[in-house]
Each structure stands twice: as C-alpha cells, then as structure tokens.
Tab-separated table of C-alpha atoms in Angstrom:
chain	number	residue	atom	x	y	z
A	1	MET	CA	6.901	-6.255	-19.272
A	2	SER	CA	3.966	-3.893	-18.984
A	3	GLU	CA	4.207	-0.513	-17.266
A	4	ILE	CA	1.861	-1.786	-14.540
A	5	THR	CA	4.004	-4.874	-13.934
A	6	ASP	CA	7.195	-2.817	-13.861
A	7	ARG	CA	5.671	-0.333	-11.419
A	8	TYR	CA	4.401	-3.096	-9.114
A	9	ARG	CA	7.757	-4.911	-9.140
A	10	ARG	CA	9.689	-1.718	-8.337
A	11	ARG	CA	7.373	-0.834	-5.464
A	12	ALA	CA	7.300	-4.377	-4.084
A	13	ASP	CA	11.109	-4.513	-4.222
A	14	GLU	CA	11.296	-1.334	-2.158
A	15	PHE	CA	8.744	-2.573	0.378
A	16	GLU	CA	10.610	-5.873	0.661
A	17	ARG	CA	13.866	-4.016	1.349
A	18	LYS	CA	12.162	-2.166	4.187
A	19	ILE	CA	10.862	-5.415	5.709
A	20	ALA	CA	14.327	-6.971	5.457
A	21	ALA	CA	15.822	-4.002	7.342
A	22	VAL	CA	13.486	-4.275	10.344
A	23	ARG	CA	15.276	-5.554	13.452
A	24	PRO	CA	13.512	-8.315	15.434
A	25	ASP	CA	12.946	-5.969	18.369
A	26	GLN	CA	11.183	-3.395	16.135
A	27	TRP	CA	8.217	-5.480	14.977
A	28	SER	CA	6.082	-4.377	17.907
A	29	ASN	CA	6.878	-0.679	17.385
A	30	PRO	CA	3.850	1.571	16.911
A	31	SER	CA	3.259	2.870	13.377
A	32	PRO	CA	1.687	6.061	12.033
A	33	CYS	CA	-1.497	3.999	11.463
A	34	ALA	CA	-3.422	4.174	14.723
A	35	ARG	CA	-3.656	0.799	16.486
A	36	TRP	CA	-1.121	-0.827	14.097
A	37	THR	CA	2.382	-2.007	14.882
A	38	ALA	CA	5.119	-2.353	12.284
A	39	ARG	CA	4.136	-6.024	11.935
A	40	ASP	CA	0.490	-5.029	11.410
A	41	VAL	CA	1.484	-2.767	8.507
A	42	VAL	CA	3.074	-5.732	6.735
A	43	GLY	CA	0.059	-7.870	7.606
A	44	HIS	CA	-2.235	-5.322	5.985
A	45	ILE	CA	-0.188	-5.344	2.791
A	46	ILE	CA	-0.284	-9.150	2.701
A	47	ASP	CA	-4.062	-9.050	3.237
A	48	MET	CA	-4.387	-6.603	0.341
A	49	HIS	CA	-2.448	-8.995	-1.882
A	50	ALA	CA	-5.001	-11.662	-0.988
A	51	ALA	CA	-7.799	-9.225	-1.858
A	52	MET	CA	-6.317	-8.778	-5.352
A	53	LEU	CA	-6.592	-12.511	-5.966
A	54	ARG	CA	-10.158	-13.081	-4.741
A	55	PRO	CA	-11.943	-11.571	-7.778
A	56	LEU	CA	-10.034	-14.119	-9.875
A	57	GLY	CA	-11.126	-17.028	-7.665
A	58	ARG	CA	-7.572	-17.416	-6.357
A	59	GLU	CA	-6.027	-17.200	-2.914
A	60	LEU	CA	-2.594	-16.820	-1.395
A	61	SER	CA	-0.335	-19.850	-1.551
A	62	PRO	CA	0.696	-21.538	1.704
A	63	ALA	CA	3.480	-19.497	3.284
A	64	PRO	CA	5.262	-18.852	6.573
A	65	SER	CA	3.093	-16.882	8.983
A	66	LEU	CA	3.418	-13.160	9.546
A	67	ASP	CA	4.338	-13.882	13.173
A	68	ASP	CA	7.075	-16.352	12.284
A	69	ASP	CA	8.646	-14.636	9.276
A	70	PRO	CA	7.187	-11.360	7.939
A	71	LEU	CA	9.710	-11.224	5.096
A	72	ALA	CA	8.935	-14.727	3.814
A	73	ALA	CA	5.184	-14.102	4.225
A	74	PHE	CA	5.419	-10.973	2.084
A	75	ARG	CA	7.623	-12.628	-0.530
A	76	ALA	CA	5.090	-15.421	-0.954
A	77	ALA	CA	2.180	-12.977	-1.307
A	78	ARG	CA	3.982	-10.828	-3.850
A	79	ALA	CA	4.907	-13.923	-5.874
A	80	ASP	CA	1.203	-14.809	-6.111
A	81	VAL	CA	0.300	-11.335	-7.382
A	82	GLN	CA	3.325	-11.244	-9.680
A	83	ALA	CA	2.140	-14.531	-11.214
A	84	VAL	CA	-1.141	-12.831	-12.151
A	85	LEU	CA	0.653	-9.884	-13.728
A	86	ASP	CA	3.008	-12.207	-15.624
A	87	ASP	CA	0.122	-14.199	-17.142
A	88	PRO	CA	-1.509	-12.146	-19.943
A	89	ALA	CA	-4.725	-14.152	-19.722
A	90	LEU	CA	-5.074	-13.470	-16.005
A	91	ALA	CA	-3.754	-9.901	-16.084
A	92	THR	CA	-6.306	-8.809	-18.682
A	93	ARG	CA	-9.254	-10.730	-17.232
A	94	GLU	CA	-12.032	-8.383	-16.166
A	95	CYS	CA	-13.321	-8.805	-12.641
A	96	ASP	CA	-15.777	-7.130	-10.298
A	97	THR	CA	-14.102	-4.961	-7.657
A	98	PRO	CA	-15.266	-2.299	-5.171
A	99	SER	CA	-14.263	0.254	-7.836
A	100	GLY	CA	-16.309	-1.436	-10.561
A	101	ARG	CA	-15.425	-3.861	-13.314
A	102	VAL	CA	-11.747	-3.574	-14.277
A	103	THR	CA	-8.965	-5.839	-15.456
A	104	ALA	CA	-7.015	-7.700	-12.796
A	105	GLU	CA	-3.844	-5.748	-13.612
A	106	ARG	CA	-5.664	-2.421	-13.319
A	107	HIS	CA	-7.116	-3.492	-9.963
A	108	ILE	CA	-3.635	-4.422	-8.721
A	109	ASP	CA	-2.212	-1.132	-10.021
A	110	GLN	CA	-4.900	1.011	-8.417
A	111	VAL	CA	-5.014	-0.723	-5.047
A	112	VAL	CA	-2.127	-2.786	-3.694
A	113	SER	CA	0.541	-1.243	-5.926
A	114	GLU	CA	-0.541	2.255	-4.831
A	115	ASP	CA	-0.576	1.061	-1.211
A	116	LEU	CA	3.023	-0.131	-1.220
A	117	PRO	CA	4.788	3.286	-1.200
A	118	LEU	CA	2.359	4.762	1.355
A	119	HIS	CA	2.562	1.848	3.757
A	120	GLY	CA	6.278	1.678	3.037
A	121	TRP	CA	6.429	5.129	4.614
A	122	ASP	CA	4.492	3.810	7.610
A	123	LEU	CA	6.883	0.890	8.036
A	124	ALA	CA	9.970	3.046	7.537
A	125	ARG	CA	8.779	5.665	10.002
A	126	ALA	CA	7.889	2.989	12.574
A	127	THR	CA	11.336	1.428	12.341
A	128	SER	CA	13.559	4.496	11.850
A	129	GLN	CA	14.451	3.828	8.203
A	130	ASP	CA	14.724	6.229	5.274
A	131	ASP	CA	11.077	7.092	4.625
A	132	THR	CA	11.510	8.939	1.338
A	133	ILE	CA	8.834	7.967	-1.180
A	134	ASP	CA	9.893	7.899	-4.836
A	135	PRO	CA	8.929	11.343	-6.233
A	136	GLU	CA	7.265	9.651	-9.220
A	137	ASP	CA	5.036	7.685	-6.838
A	138	VAL	CA	4.222	10.835	-4.875
A	139	GLU	CA	3.242	12.635	-8.072
A	140	ARG	CA	1.091	9.749	-9.342
A	141	ALA	CA	-0.662	9.278	-6.006
A	142	TRP	CA	-1.274	13.016	-5.582
A	143	ALA	CA	-2.822	13.269	-9.050
A	144	ALA	CA	-5.017	10.225	-8.341
A	145	MET	CA	-6.159	11.551	-4.954
A	146	ARG	CA	-6.985	15.009	-6.297
A	147	ALA	CA	-9.018	13.447	-9.116
A	148	LEU	CA	-11.277	11.486	-6.748
A	149	PRO	CA	-14.879	12.753	-6.629
A	150	ALA	CA	-15.774	14.442	-3.327
A	151	ASP	CA	-18.388	11.813	-2.440
A	152	LEU	CA	-15.901	8.984	-2.952
A	153	MET	CA	-13.247	10.777	-0.907
A	154	GLU	CA	-15.819	11.203	1.875
A	155	LYS	CA	-16.504	7.460	1.727
A	156	PHE	CA	-12.761	6.749	1.902
A	157	ARG	CA	-12.590	8.897	5.045
A	158	THR	CA	-15.593	7.182	6.688
A	159	PRO	CA	-14.536	4.341	9.021
A	160	GLY	CA	-16.350	1.113	8.161
A	161	ALA	CA	-17.593	2.273	4.744
A	162	PHE	CA	-15.751	-0.610	3.065
A	163	GLY	CA	-16.333	-3.162	5.830
A	164	PRO	CA	-15.973	-3.587	9.585
A	165	ASP	CA	-12.840	-1.944	10.994
A	166	VAL	CA	-11.776	-0.760	7.520
A	167	GLU	CA	-10.514	2.811	7.429
A	168	VAL	CA	-9.000	3.854	4.106
A	169	PHE	CA	-8.017	7.462	4.873
A	170	GLY	CA	-8.063	9.448	8.082
A	171	PRO	CA	-9.069	13.096	8.396
A	172	GLU	CA	-6.777	15.441	6.484
A	173	VAL	CA	-3.884	16.765	8.576
A	174	LYS	CA	-2.907	20.442	8.355
A	175	VAL	CA	0.599	21.132	7.058
A	176	ALA	CA	2.484	24.314	6.178
A	177	GLU	CA	1.805	25.857	2.768
A	178	ASP	CA	5.436	25.254	1.802
A	179	ALA	CA	5.332	21.554	2.825
A	180	SER	CA	6.990	19.115	0.467
A	181	PRO	CA	4.877	17.195	-2.056
A	182	GLN	CA	5.422	14.013	-0.003
A	183	ASP	CA	4.238	15.685	3.194
A	184	ARG	CA	1.200	17.184	1.428
A	185	LEU	CA	0.253	13.754	0.101
A	186	LEU	CA	0.662	12.091	3.490
A	187	ALA	CA	-1.368	14.813	5.196
A	188	PHE	CA	-4.116	14.534	2.592
A	189	ILE	CA	-4.608	10.827	3.339
A	190	GLY	CA	-4.613	11.436	7.078
A	191	ARG	CA	-0.983	10.856	8.060
A	192	ASP	CA	0.936	13.295	10.233
A	193	PRO	CA	4.225	13.792	8.368
A	194	ALA	CA	5.853	14.799	11.670
A	195	TRP	CA	4.821	11.561	13.423
A	196	ARG	CA	7.567	9.683	15.268
A	197	PRO	CA	7.336	6.487	17.327
C-alpha cells in the first residue's frame, strides 16, 4: 500500500465515521461553510470524488442518493476512488488537472484527500461531534498552504475563479497569536474556529 493510499484510506475512514454519527434530525443543520448544511458538506465531498475520476474518463458508480442515504452515497464514492488508488496502472496514469499534469494518485492526494480532514471539521462542528483534526493532517495542510504562491492563494480566495459558485477559501480570519495549529490552519482557509451552529 502506498503512502498516498494509506493516507486517503485513513482520512476517508474518519470522514465516514463522522457521517455515520450524524443523527437524522441534524442533516439540515447549518455548517461553517456559508450557505451549506451538514448534508451539503457531504455532497461536496462526493462531488469532489467525482472530480477525481473525470480526468481518467471515469465517473461515480450508481449509488443511493445523498438525500436518501448520505452514508451509502459516500461509501460508494470512496470505493470508486479507492479502486483507482488500488490499481497501479490507473494510480500512476498522468492526467490533466487544474493544477497541471500529475498522476491520478497525486491529484487525489492533493485535492480530495486534503479536503477530507477540513470538511470533516465542518461536518463535526455542524453536528456537535469531536472536531479534532489529526495533528499530522494539520501539519501537512499548514505546510502545503504556506508553500502556495501568493497569486495562487489569491485565486483560491476569489469566488468563481475555478467555476461558477466555486469558492475554495474564504478571507483569512483573525485568531489570537497563541491559537492552536488547528485553529491557525482553519482561520487561514477562511473558517472561524469559534463558529458554532
């Protein structure tokens, strides 16, 4: 198992646990992502799984709908991405992505795998679960964010730069100088670490 595959599986397991813990009456709860409910957060993650498959000419397998069964919908999407990572020919195939030409596994690692802990926080906060992000994931994400060129970070913060209604990061939120690494990361990408539903 490659490091990328292991990392994706660990993060997807954690996100799946959070979905499984959501009570039926919590799916319409607001989330830290403006205009998104808890269900919308899961829908976004499923959509991002589909986006990982498109450069390979693949699409998500038929699955229960997000409205009917968010957990089953996510499990089906993650199985499709896991199948790519588990197939060396597919995982190492180069494809054109918004970040340039990279292997499919690198694209998955840099996009949807990185999204899982951050949106896991959104889902956990929306549904009153433990929202602690794995410190290793915080450290990796913080290093990646700080390494982004200023012009690319500006693009990430510009609504619509990657398509209609697509907003990657919000404006940076101010936090105390002694804020935890997790809170600094969340604030950097435009989340208010103190947000509550």
